[in-house]
Amino acid sequence: MTTDSKSINSADSTSSSSSVAATATAAKQTSGSQPGLASFLKAILSFTGDLSSLTCPSFLLNGISLLEYGAHWSDYPHVLAEITKAADSEERIKLVARWFVSTLYGSYNKRVAESNTGEKKPFNPILGEQFLASWDDPEYGETKFICEQVSHHPPVSAIYFENSKAGIYASGHFSQKSKFRNTTMKVVQEGRVTLRMKNSDEIYCLSLPDLDICSILTGKPFLEMSSTTYIRSSKGYTAEFQWYPKPYFYGEYHKFDGKIFRDSAAQFVPNGNDREQLYQLSGKWVAQSRVVNVKTGQDDVLFDVAAQPSADIIIKPLDEQSDLESRKVWNKVSEALASGNYDVASREKTAIEEEQRALRKQRAESNEKWEPSLFFWVDDADAEPAVKESYAYLYPAKDSIGTGCWVYKHSAHLAASSANSASASGTQTPSDAFSTAPSSVA
């Protein structure tokens, strides 16, 4: 694992590298000039640390916060909700795999597919920043999403989403570390997502794919996925996805294959003897993918991006948002970028960053520890047995999952365990917590 558990759950740590600060200062730009671009590219080509530490010129920003990317876990609310209709564990792991694949196009390709400029850099969220959203579905009702930036160095975003009508919900977090290799930026995604539902005691533990940002120097930047991703159920079912970046001279982009199998082993072993393969997966995560039943040979569509549009996201108007909500925080920068005024965008962005530095300095001087408003950290050692055992199974396969998770303070599984005391004392329910989340910010 490239970041230990102490750093990944750090709420308010600071960078100790003077070389990072020096390089970031050298890379700062306040206009869209070609010399500015050349200076920035020179900085990243010579930089050996985590590229998220570098300050990006304003003309390379896409105008939204990284927190908003987390909302793509709910792009297709009905696909998420339909997991709860599974008759048994074997069908349920297939539906979880379908839902996971449905989240990928919006997360890693849609911005490029709908843009003439290619992938650009999002804003680095400020500490405590929040993003709240929802989606409506005719059959399954409302799906709600909340995200909070729980650490700035290293940057860690915690997420929670829930459909109370279907009875399905998840907590998780993600953090990214990036390095430049040749003309490609390699991004290791650290973190996990833990999925639960009310009509089953089965829990699903998901790792995250690594990313390659391609064509940064030679054309329209875009994302490819790489490495392997896993979904592990607490009842012994596993989905394994292998992502294939296009080879340099031949082949196709965005391909993957995978398998779903039952495995009674306590820890993942490649091609282990305890496995029973159930399904074969293949296709393109930006288009159509298929699932084949190994026993019967039945071949079905797993997910097809073109078959249906993603649901419309609902975000409150700016005047109804709290001062820590993403679009309120970055509003002036986003407006300047949209109008092509990069000087103003850089000044507004710098003002936000300087305010955050002053707040960190103030907390350090007063020996004040910052704590997230909406999430808390749970080590795997202290987690419920089903979660502890499922992630322990994945440790040998994917060390980037870490050894713990950020959990939403009003997660449905916590509310269920204290339902009796809550009804007696008037404690918030998950729905209440969502409706009051903005006002809970200090």
Short mmCIF file of N, CA and C in Angstrom, two decimals, residues 187-335:
data_model
loop_
_atom_site.label_atom_id
_atom_site.label_comp_id
_atom_site.label_asym_id
_atom_site.label_seq_id
_atom_site.Cartn_x
_atom_site.Cartn_y
_atom_site.Cartn_z
N VAL A 187 -2.34 6.90 -12.20
CA VAL A 187 -3.08 7.29 -11.01
C VAL A 187 -3.48 6.04 -10.23
N VAL A 188 -2.99 5.93 -9.01
CA VAL A 188 -3.40 4.85 -8.11
C VAL A 188 -4.54 5.38 -7.25
N GLN A 189 -5.67 4.70 -7.32
CA GLN A 189 -6.82 5.10 -6.51
C GLN A 189 -6.86 4.26 -5.23
N GLU A 190 -6.70 4.93 -4.12
CA GLU A 190 -6.77 4.26 -2.83
C GLU A 190 -8.15 4.46 -2.23
N GLY A 191 -8.67 3.43 -1.61
CA GLY A 191 -9.97 3.54 -0.97
C GLY A 191 -10.84 2.33 -1.23
N ARG A 192 -12.11 2.47 -0.94
CA ARG A 192 -13.04 1.33 -0.99
C ARG A 192 -14.47 1.84 -0.88
N VAL A 193 -15.41 0.97 -1.19
CA VAL A 193 -16.84 1.23 -0.99
C VAL A 193 -17.45 -0.02 -0.37
N THR A 194 -18.27 0.16 0.67
CA THR A 194 -18.94 -0.94 1.34
C THR A 194 -20.44 -0.80 1.14
N LEU A 195 -21.04 -1.79 0.46
CA LEU A 195 -22.45 -1.74 0.08
C LEU A 195 -23.28 -2.65 0.97
N ARG A 196 -24.40 -2.12 1.44
CA ARG A 196 -25.31 -2.88 2.29
C ARG A 196 -26.74 -2.73 1.81
N MET A 197 -27.60 -3.63 2.24
CA MET A 197 -29.02 -3.52 1.95
C MET A 197 -29.82 -4.05 3.13
N LYS A 198 -31.05 -3.57 3.24
CA LYS A 198 -31.86 -3.88 4.42
C LYS A 198 -32.51 -5.25 4.35
N ASN A 199 -32.73 -5.79 3.14
CA ASN A 199 -33.41 -7.08 3.03
C ASN A 199 -32.44 -8.26 2.97
N SER A 200 -31.16 -8.01 3.24
CA SER A 200 -30.17 -9.08 3.26
C SER A 200 -29.06 -8.71 4.24
N ASP A 201 -28.50 -9.73 4.89
CA ASP A 201 -27.37 -9.47 5.78
C ASP A 201 -26.04 -9.58 5.04
N GLU A 202 -26.08 -9.76 3.72
CA GLU A 202 -24.86 -9.86 2.91
C GLU A 202 -24.29 -8.48 2.66
N ILE A 203 -22.99 -8.34 2.83
CA ILE A 203 -22.29 -7.07 2.65
C ILE A 203 -21.31 -7.22 1.50
N TYR A 204 -21.15 -6.15 0.70
CA TYR A 204 -20.28 -6.18 -0.47
C TYR A 204 -19.17 -5.15 -0.31
N CYS A 205 -17.93 -5.60 -0.50
CA CYS A 205 -16.75 -4.76 -0.32
C CYS A 205 -16.06 -4.58 -1.67
N LEU A 206 -15.89 -3.33 -2.10
CA LEU A 206 -15.38 -3.02 -3.43
C LEU A 206 -14.05 -2.29 -3.35
N SER A 207 -13.11 -2.68 -4.22
CA SER A 207 -11.88 -1.90 -4.40
C SER A 207 -12.07 -0.97 -5.60
N LEU A 208 -11.08 -0.14 -5.89
CA LEU A 208 -11.19 0.86 -6.95
C LEU A 208 -10.17 0.59 -8.05
N PRO A 209 -10.50 0.95 -9.30
CA PRO A 209 -9.54 0.74 -10.39
C PRO A 209 -8.46 1.81 -10.40
N ASP A 210 -7.28 1.46 -10.90
CA ASP A 210 -6.25 2.45 -11.17
C ASP A 210 -6.53 3.07 -12.54
N LEU A 211 -5.93 4.23 -12.79
CA LEU A 211 -6.23 4.99 -14.00
C LEU A 211 -4.95 5.37 -14.74
N ASP A 212 -5.05 5.44 -16.05
CA ASP A 212 -4.00 6.00 -16.90
C ASP A 212 -4.60 7.21 -17.61
N ILE A 213 -4.00 8.38 -17.42
CA ILE A 213 -4.43 9.57 -18.16
C ILE A 213 -3.51 9.69 -19.37
N CYS A 214 -4.07 9.45 -20.54
CA CYS A 214 -3.28 9.31 -21.77
C CYS A 214 -3.34 10.58 -22.63
N SER A 215 -2.37 10.70 -23.53
CA SER A 215 -2.32 11.77 -24.53
C SER A 215 -2.24 13.16 -23.91
N ILE A 216 -1.61 13.27 -22.76
CA ILE A 216 -1.49 14.58 -22.12
C ILE A 216 -0.64 15.53 -22.97
N LEU A 217 0.42 15.00 -23.58
CA LEU A 217 1.33 15.86 -24.35
C LEU A 217 1.05 15.78 -25.85
N THR A 218 0.30 14.79 -26.29
CA THR A 218 0.21 14.56 -27.73
C THR A 218 -1.18 14.76 -28.31
N GLY A 219 -2.19 15.03 -27.51
CA GLY A 219 -3.52 15.18 -28.08
C GLY A 219 -4.56 15.47 -27.03
N LYS A 220 -5.77 14.96 -27.21
CA LYS A 220 -6.90 15.18 -26.32
C LYS A 220 -6.82 14.20 -25.15
N PRO A 221 -6.52 14.68 -23.94
CA PRO A 221 -6.35 13.76 -22.81
C PRO A 221 -7.60 12.96 -22.52
N PHE A 222 -7.43 11.69 -22.17
CA PHE A 222 -8.54 10.82 -21.82
C PHE A 222 -8.06 9.79 -20.82
N LEU A 223 -9.04 9.12 -20.19
CA LEU A 223 -8.73 8.15 -19.15
C LEU A 223 -8.88 6.72 -19.66
N GLU A 224 -7.97 5.88 -19.26
CA GLU A 224 -8.10 4.44 -19.38
C GLU A 224 -8.02 3.85 -17.98
N MET A 225 -8.65 2.71 -17.78
CA MET A 225 -8.54 2.02 -16.51
C MET A 225 -7.51 0.92 -16.62
N SER A 226 -6.84 0.65 -15.52
CA SER A 226 -5.80 -0.37 -15.52
C SER A 226 -5.86 -1.17 -14.22
N SER A 227 -5.04 -2.20 -14.15
CA SER A 227 -4.93 -3.08 -12.99
C SER A 227 -6.20 -3.93 -12.84
N THR A 228 -6.48 -4.35 -11.63
CA THR A 228 -7.59 -5.25 -11.34
C THR A 228 -8.44 -4.68 -10.22
N THR A 229 -9.75 -4.89 -10.32
CA THR A 229 -10.69 -4.44 -9.30
C THR A 229 -11.49 -5.64 -8.80
N TYR A 230 -11.88 -5.60 -7.52
CA TYR A 230 -12.57 -6.73 -6.91
C TYR A 230 -13.81 -6.28 -6.17
N ILE A 231 -14.80 -7.17 -6.17
CA ILE A 231 -15.96 -7.06 -5.30
C ILE A 231 -16.04 -8.36 -4.50
N ARG A 232 -16.07 -8.26 -3.21
CA ARG A 232 -16.12 -9.44 -2.35
C ARG A 232 -17.37 -9.38 -1.49
N SER A 233 -18.18 -10.45 -1.51
CA SER A 233 -19.35 -10.52 -0.65
C SER A 233 -19.01 -11.25 0.64
N SER A 234 -19.76 -10.94 1.67
CA SER A 234 -19.50 -11.56 2.97
C SER A 234 -19.92 -13.02 3.02
N LYS A 235 -20.55 -13.52 1.94
CA LYS A 235 -20.94 -14.93 1.88
C LYS A 235 -20.11 -15.72 0.88
N GLY A 236 -18.93 -15.18 0.53
CA GLY A 236 -17.97 -15.97 -0.22
C GLY A 236 -17.99 -15.84 -1.73
N TYR A 237 -18.70 -14.84 -2.26
CA TYR A 237 -18.74 -14.62 -3.71
C TYR A 237 -17.80 -13.46 -4.07
N THR A 238 -17.13 -13.59 -5.20
CA THR A 238 -16.17 -12.58 -5.63
C THR A 238 -16.35 -12.27 -7.11
N ALA A 239 -16.31 -11.00 -7.45
CA ALA A 239 -16.24 -10.55 -8.84
C ALA A 239 -14.87 -9.93 -9.06
N GLU A 240 -14.20 -10.36 -10.11
CA GLU A 240 -12.84 -9.88 -10.43
C GLU A 240 -12.86 -9.26 -11.84
N PHE A 241 -12.39 -8.02 -11.94
CA PHE A 241 -12.36 -7.30 -13.21
C PHE A 241 -10.91 -6.99 -13.59
N GLN A 242 -10.53 -7.32 -14.80
CA GLN A 242 -9.21 -6.98 -15.32
C GLN A 242 -9.38 -5.93 -16.42
N TRP A 243 -8.76 -4.76 -16.22
CA TRP A 243 -8.89 -3.64 -17.16
C TRP A 243 -7.69 -3.62 -18.10
N TYR A 244 -7.94 -3.36 -19.38
CA TYR A 244 -6.87 -3.43 -20.39
C TYR A 244 -6.71 -2.10 -21.11
N PRO A 245 -5.67 -1.33 -20.78
CA PRO A 245 -5.36 -0.15 -21.60
C PRO A 245 -4.95 -0.60 -23.00
N LYS A 246 -5.23 0.22 -23.98
CA LYS A 246 -4.90 -0.13 -25.36
C LYS A 246 -3.39 -0.20 -25.55
N PRO A 247 -2.89 -1.28 -26.18
CA PRO A 247 -1.46 -1.33 -26.53
C PRO A 247 -1.11 -0.20 -27.49
N TYR A 248 0.18 0.13 -27.55
CA TYR A 248 0.61 1.32 -28.29
C TYR A 248 0.28 1.24 -29.77
N PHE A 249 0.48 0.10 -30.41
CA PHE A 249 0.38 0.03 -31.87
C PHE A 249 -0.90 -0.64 -32.38
N TYR A 250 -1.67 -1.30 -31.51
CA TYR A 250 -2.81 -2.06 -32.01
C TYR A 250 -3.85 -2.17 -30.90
N GLY A 251 -4.99 -2.83 -31.23
CA GLY A 251 -5.98 -3.10 -30.20
C GLY A 251 -7.02 -2.00 -30.05
N GLU A 252 -7.85 -2.16 -29.02
CA GLU A 252 -8.96 -1.24 -28.77
C GLU A 252 -8.86 -0.63 -27.38
N TYR A 253 -9.51 0.51 -27.23
CA TYR A 253 -9.55 1.18 -25.94
C TYR A 253 -10.66 0.62 -25.05
N HIS A 254 -10.47 0.74 -23.73
CA HIS A 254 -11.51 0.58 -22.72
C HIS A 254 -12.08 -0.84 -22.63
N LYS A 255 -11.26 -1.84 -22.90
CA LYS A 255 -11.74 -3.21 -22.81
C LYS A 255 -11.48 -3.80 -21.41
N PHE A 256 -12.30 -4.78 -21.08
CA PHE A 256 -12.08 -5.50 -19.83
C PHE A 256 -12.63 -6.91 -19.95
N ASP A 257 -12.18 -7.77 -19.08
CA ASP A 257 -12.84 -9.06 -18.88
C ASP A 257 -12.81 -9.36 -17.39
N GLY A 258 -13.48 -10.42 -17.03
CA GLY A 258 -13.53 -10.74 -15.61
C GLY A 258 -14.30 -12.01 -15.36
N LYS A 259 -14.49 -12.29 -14.10
CA LYS A 259 -15.18 -13.52 -13.72
C LYS A 259 -15.87 -13.31 -12.38
N ILE A 260 -16.90 -14.08 -12.16
CA ILE A 260 -17.57 -14.13 -10.86
C ILE A 260 -17.45 -15.57 -10.38
N PHE A 261 -16.99 -15.73 -9.14
CA PHE A 261 -16.78 -17.08 -8.62
C PHE A 261 -17.11 -17.15 -7.14
N ARG A 262 -17.36 -18.36 -6.69
CA ARG A 262 -17.54 -18.65 -5.27
C ARG A 262 -16.20 -19.14 -4.74
N ASP A 263 -15.79 -18.58 -3.59
CA ASP A 263 -14.48 -18.92 -3.05
C ASP A 263 -14.58 -19.01 -1.54
N SER A 264 -14.33 -20.18 -0.99
CA SER A 264 -14.45 -20.39 0.45
C SER A 264 -13.17 -20.06 1.21
N ALA A 265 -12.11 -19.67 0.49
CA ALA A 265 -10.83 -19.36 1.14
C ALA A 265 -10.95 -18.11 2.00
N ALA A 266 -10.13 -18.01 3.02
CA ALA A 266 -10.14 -16.85 3.90
C ALA A 266 -9.45 -15.66 3.26
N GLN A 267 -8.50 -15.91 2.33
CA GLN A 267 -7.80 -14.84 1.63
C GLN A 267 -7.70 -15.16 0.15
N PHE A 268 -7.65 -14.09 -0.63
CA PHE A 268 -7.57 -14.24 -2.08
C PHE A 268 -6.26 -14.90 -2.49
N VAL A 269 -6.38 -15.92 -3.36
CA VAL A 269 -5.23 -16.56 -3.97
C VAL A 269 -5.51 -16.64 -5.48
N PRO A 270 -4.63 -16.11 -6.34
CA PRO A 270 -4.89 -16.18 -7.78
C PRO A 270 -5.11 -17.62 -8.23
N ASN A 271 -6.23 -17.84 -8.91
CA ASN A 271 -6.57 -19.18 -9.41
C ASN A 271 -6.54 -20.23 -8.31
N GLY A 272 -7.04 -19.85 -7.15
CA GLY A 272 -7.04 -20.74 -5.99
C GLY A 272 -7.87 -22.00 -6.20
N ASN A 273 -7.54 -23.05 -5.48
CA ASN A 273 -8.21 -24.34 -5.63
C ASN A 273 -9.62 -24.35 -5.08
N ASP A 274 -9.95 -23.37 -4.21
CA ASP A 274 -11.27 -23.35 -3.58
C ASP A 274 -12.32 -22.63 -4.43
N ARG A 275 -11.94 -22.21 -5.62
CA ARG A 275 -12.85 -21.43 -6.46
C ARG A 275 -13.80 -22.31 -7.28
N GLU A 276 -15.03 -21.77 -7.46
CA GLU A 276 -15.98 -22.33 -8.41
C GLU A 276 -16.47 -21.18 -9.28
N GLN A 277 -16.04 -21.14 -10.54
CA GLN A 277 -16.44 -20.03 -11.40
C GLN A 277 -17.89 -20.17 -11.82
N LEU A 278 -18.60 -19.03 -11.76
CA LEU A 278 -20.02 -19.01 -12.08
C LEU A 278 -20.31 -18.26 -13.38
N TYR A 279 -19.63 -17.12 -13.58
CA TYR A 279 -19.89 -16.28 -14.75
C TYR A 279 -18.58 -15.77 -15.34
N GLN A 280 -18.60 -15.52 -16.64
CA GLN A 280 -17.51 -14.86 -17.34
C GLN A 280 -18.00 -13.49 -17.78
N LEU A 281 -17.18 -12.47 -17.60
CA LEU A 281 -17.52 -11.09 -17.95
C LEU A 281 -16.60 -10.60 -19.06
N SER A 282 -17.10 -9.74 -19.95
CA SER A 282 -16.24 -9.16 -20.99
C SER A 282 -16.96 -8.00 -21.64
N GLY A 283 -16.18 -7.16 -22.34
CA GLY A 283 -16.78 -6.06 -23.09
C GLY A 283 -16.00 -4.78 -22.95
N LYS A 284 -16.69 -3.66 -23.19
CA LYS A 284 -16.12 -2.33 -23.04
C LYS A 284 -16.91 -1.58 -21.97
N TRP A 285 -16.19 -1.01 -21.03
CA TRP A 285 -16.88 -0.32 -19.94
C TRP A 285 -17.47 1.02 -20.38
N VAL A 286 -17.11 1.51 -21.57
CA VAL A 286 -17.71 2.73 -22.11
C VAL A 286 -18.87 2.43 -23.05
N ALA A 287 -19.17 1.16 -23.29
CA ALA A 287 -20.19 0.77 -24.25
C ALA A 287 -21.00 -0.40 -23.69
N GLN A 288 -20.90 -1.56 -24.32
CA GLN A 288 -21.66 -2.71 -23.86
C GLN A 288 -20.73 -3.77 -23.27
N SER A 289 -21.20 -4.40 -22.21
CA SER A 289 -20.50 -5.53 -21.61
C SER A 289 -21.48 -6.69 -21.46
N ARG A 290 -20.93 -7.90 -21.37
CA ARG A 290 -21.77 -9.09 -21.36
C ARG A 290 -21.36 -10.03 -20.22
N VAL A 291 -22.31 -10.87 -19.84
CA VAL A 291 -22.08 -11.85 -18.79
C VAL A 291 -22.56 -13.21 -19.29
N VAL A 292 -21.71 -14.23 -19.15
CA VAL A 292 -22.02 -15.58 -19.63
C VAL A 292 -22.04 -16.53 -18.45
N ASN A 293 -23.13 -17.28 -18.32
CA ASN A 293 -23.23 -18.31 -17.30
C ASN A 293 -22.33 -19.47 -17.70
N VAL A 294 -21.35 -19.79 -16.88
CA VAL A 294 -20.37 -20.82 -17.23
C VAL A 294 -21.02 -22.19 -17.38
N LYS A 295 -22.01 -22.49 -16.56
CA LYS A 295 -22.64 -23.81 -16.59
C LYS A 295 -23.59 -23.97 -17.76
N THR A 296 -24.42 -22.97 -18.04
CA THR A 296 -25.47 -23.10 -19.05
C THR A 296 -25.09 -22.50 -20.39
N GLY A 297 -24.07 -21.61 -20.39
CA GLY A 297 -23.69 -20.94 -21.62
C GLY A 297 -24.57 -19.76 -21.98
N GLN A 298 -25.56 -19.44 -21.13
CA GLN A 298 -26.45 -18.32 -21.42
C GLN A 298 -25.65 -17.01 -21.44
N ASP A 299 -25.83 -16.25 -22.52
CA ASP A 299 -25.07 -15.02 -22.77
C ASP A 299 -26.03 -13.83 -22.72
N ASP A 300 -25.86 -12.94 -21.75
CA ASP A 300 -26.74 -11.79 -21.57
C ASP A 300 -25.94 -10.49 -21.53
N VAL A 301 -26.63 -9.39 -21.78
CA VAL A 301 -26.03 -8.07 -21.60
C VAL A 301 -25.86 -7.82 -20.11
N LEU A 302 -24.66 -7.45 -19.71
CA LEU A 302 -24.43 -7.04 -18.33
C LEU A 302 -24.88 -5.60 -18.16
N PHE A 303 -24.29 -4.69 -18.98
CA PHE A 303 -24.72 -3.29 -18.97
C PHE A 303 -24.39 -2.68 -20.32
N ASP A 304 -25.26 -1.78 -20.79
CA ASP A 304 -25.08 -1.10 -22.07
C ASP A 304 -25.25 0.39 -21.86
N VAL A 305 -24.16 1.14 -21.99
CA VAL A 305 -24.19 2.58 -21.75
C VAL A 305 -25.16 3.28 -22.71
N ALA A 306 -25.19 2.84 -23.96
CA ALA A 306 -26.01 3.51 -24.97
C ALA A 306 -27.49 3.19 -24.85
N ALA A 307 -27.85 2.17 -24.09
CA ALA A 307 -29.24 1.74 -24.04
C ALA A 307 -30.12 2.68 -23.25
N GLN A 308 -29.54 3.47 -22.37
CA GLN A 308 -30.34 4.36 -21.53
C GLN A 308 -29.47 5.49 -21.02
N PRO A 309 -30.02 6.70 -20.94
CA PRO A 309 -29.24 7.82 -20.40
C PRO A 309 -29.14 7.71 -18.88
N SER A 310 -28.11 8.29 -18.33
CA SER A 310 -28.01 8.35 -16.87
C SER A 310 -29.09 9.29 -16.33
N ALA A 311 -29.43 9.11 -15.08
CA ALA A 311 -30.48 9.93 -14.46
C ALA A 311 -30.00 11.36 -14.29
N ASP A 312 -30.95 12.29 -14.31
CA ASP A 312 -30.62 13.71 -14.11
C ASP A 312 -30.30 13.96 -12.64
N ILE A 313 -29.17 14.56 -12.40
CA ILE A 313 -28.76 14.87 -11.03
C ILE A 313 -29.48 16.12 -10.56
N ILE A 314 -29.88 16.14 -9.30
CA ILE A 314 -30.58 17.28 -8.71
C ILE A 314 -29.68 17.91 -7.66
N ILE A 315 -29.37 19.18 -7.83
CA ILE A 315 -28.51 19.92 -6.90
C ILE A 315 -29.25 21.20 -6.50
N LYS A 316 -29.22 21.53 -5.24
CA LYS A 316 -29.93 22.71 -4.76
C LYS A 316 -29.39 23.98 -5.42
N PRO A 317 -30.24 25.00 -5.58
CA PRO A 317 -29.76 26.29 -6.10
C PRO A 317 -28.65 26.84 -5.21
N LEU A 318 -27.81 27.65 -5.79
CA LEU A 318 -26.65 28.17 -5.09
C LEU A 318 -27.03 28.93 -3.82
N ASP A 319 -28.13 29.68 -3.87
CA ASP A 319 -28.51 30.49 -2.70
C ASP A 319 -29.08 29.65 -1.56
N GLU A 320 -29.29 28.34 -1.80
CA GLU A 320 -29.75 27.45 -0.74
C GLU A 320 -28.64 26.56 -0.21
N GLN A 321 -27.44 26.72 -0.73
CA GLN A 321 -26.31 25.89 -0.29
C GLN A 321 -25.56 26.55 0.86
N SER A 322 -24.93 25.70 1.67
CA SER A 322 -24.09 26.22 2.75
C SER A 322 -22.76 26.70 2.17
N ASP A 323 -22.02 27.44 2.97
CA ASP A 323 -20.74 28.01 2.50
C ASP A 323 -19.70 26.95 2.20
N LEU A 324 -19.89 25.71 2.70
CA LEU A 324 -18.92 24.65 2.45
C LEU A 324 -19.33 23.72 1.32
N GLU A 325 -20.45 23.95 0.68
CA GLU A 325 -20.83 23.10 -0.44
C GLU A 325 -20.05 23.49 -1.69
N SER A 326 -19.69 22.48 -2.47
CA SER A 326 -18.70 22.64 -3.54
C SER A 326 -18.99 23.79 -4.49
N ARG A 327 -20.21 23.86 -4.98
CA ARG A 327 -20.50 24.87 -6.00
C ARG A 327 -20.52 26.27 -5.42
N LYS A 328 -20.75 26.37 -4.11
CA LYS A 328 -20.67 27.67 -3.43
C LYS A 328 -19.20 28.05 -3.23
N VAL A 329 -18.40 27.09 -2.82
CA VAL A 329 -16.98 27.34 -2.58
C VAL A 329 -16.28 27.84 -3.84
N TRP A 330 -16.54 27.16 -4.97
CA TRP A 330 -15.79 27.41 -6.21
C TRP A 330 -16.55 28.25 -7.23
N ASN A 331 -17.65 28.87 -6.82
CA ASN A 331 -18.52 29.57 -7.77
C ASN A 331 -17.79 30.64 -8.58
N LYS A 332 -17.04 31.50 -7.91
CA LYS A 332 -16.37 32.60 -8.62
C LYS A 332 -15.29 32.08 -9.58
N VAL A 333 -14.60 31.03 -9.17
CA VAL A 333 -13.57 30.44 -10.05
C VAL A 333 -14.24 29.82 -11.28
N SER A 334 -15.33 29.07 -11.05
CA SER A 334 -16.02 28.41 -12.15
C SER A 334 -16.58 29.42 -13.14
N GLU A 335 -17.15 30.51 -12.63
CA GLU A 335 -17.70 31.53 -13.52
C GLU A 335 -16.59 32.17 -14.38
#
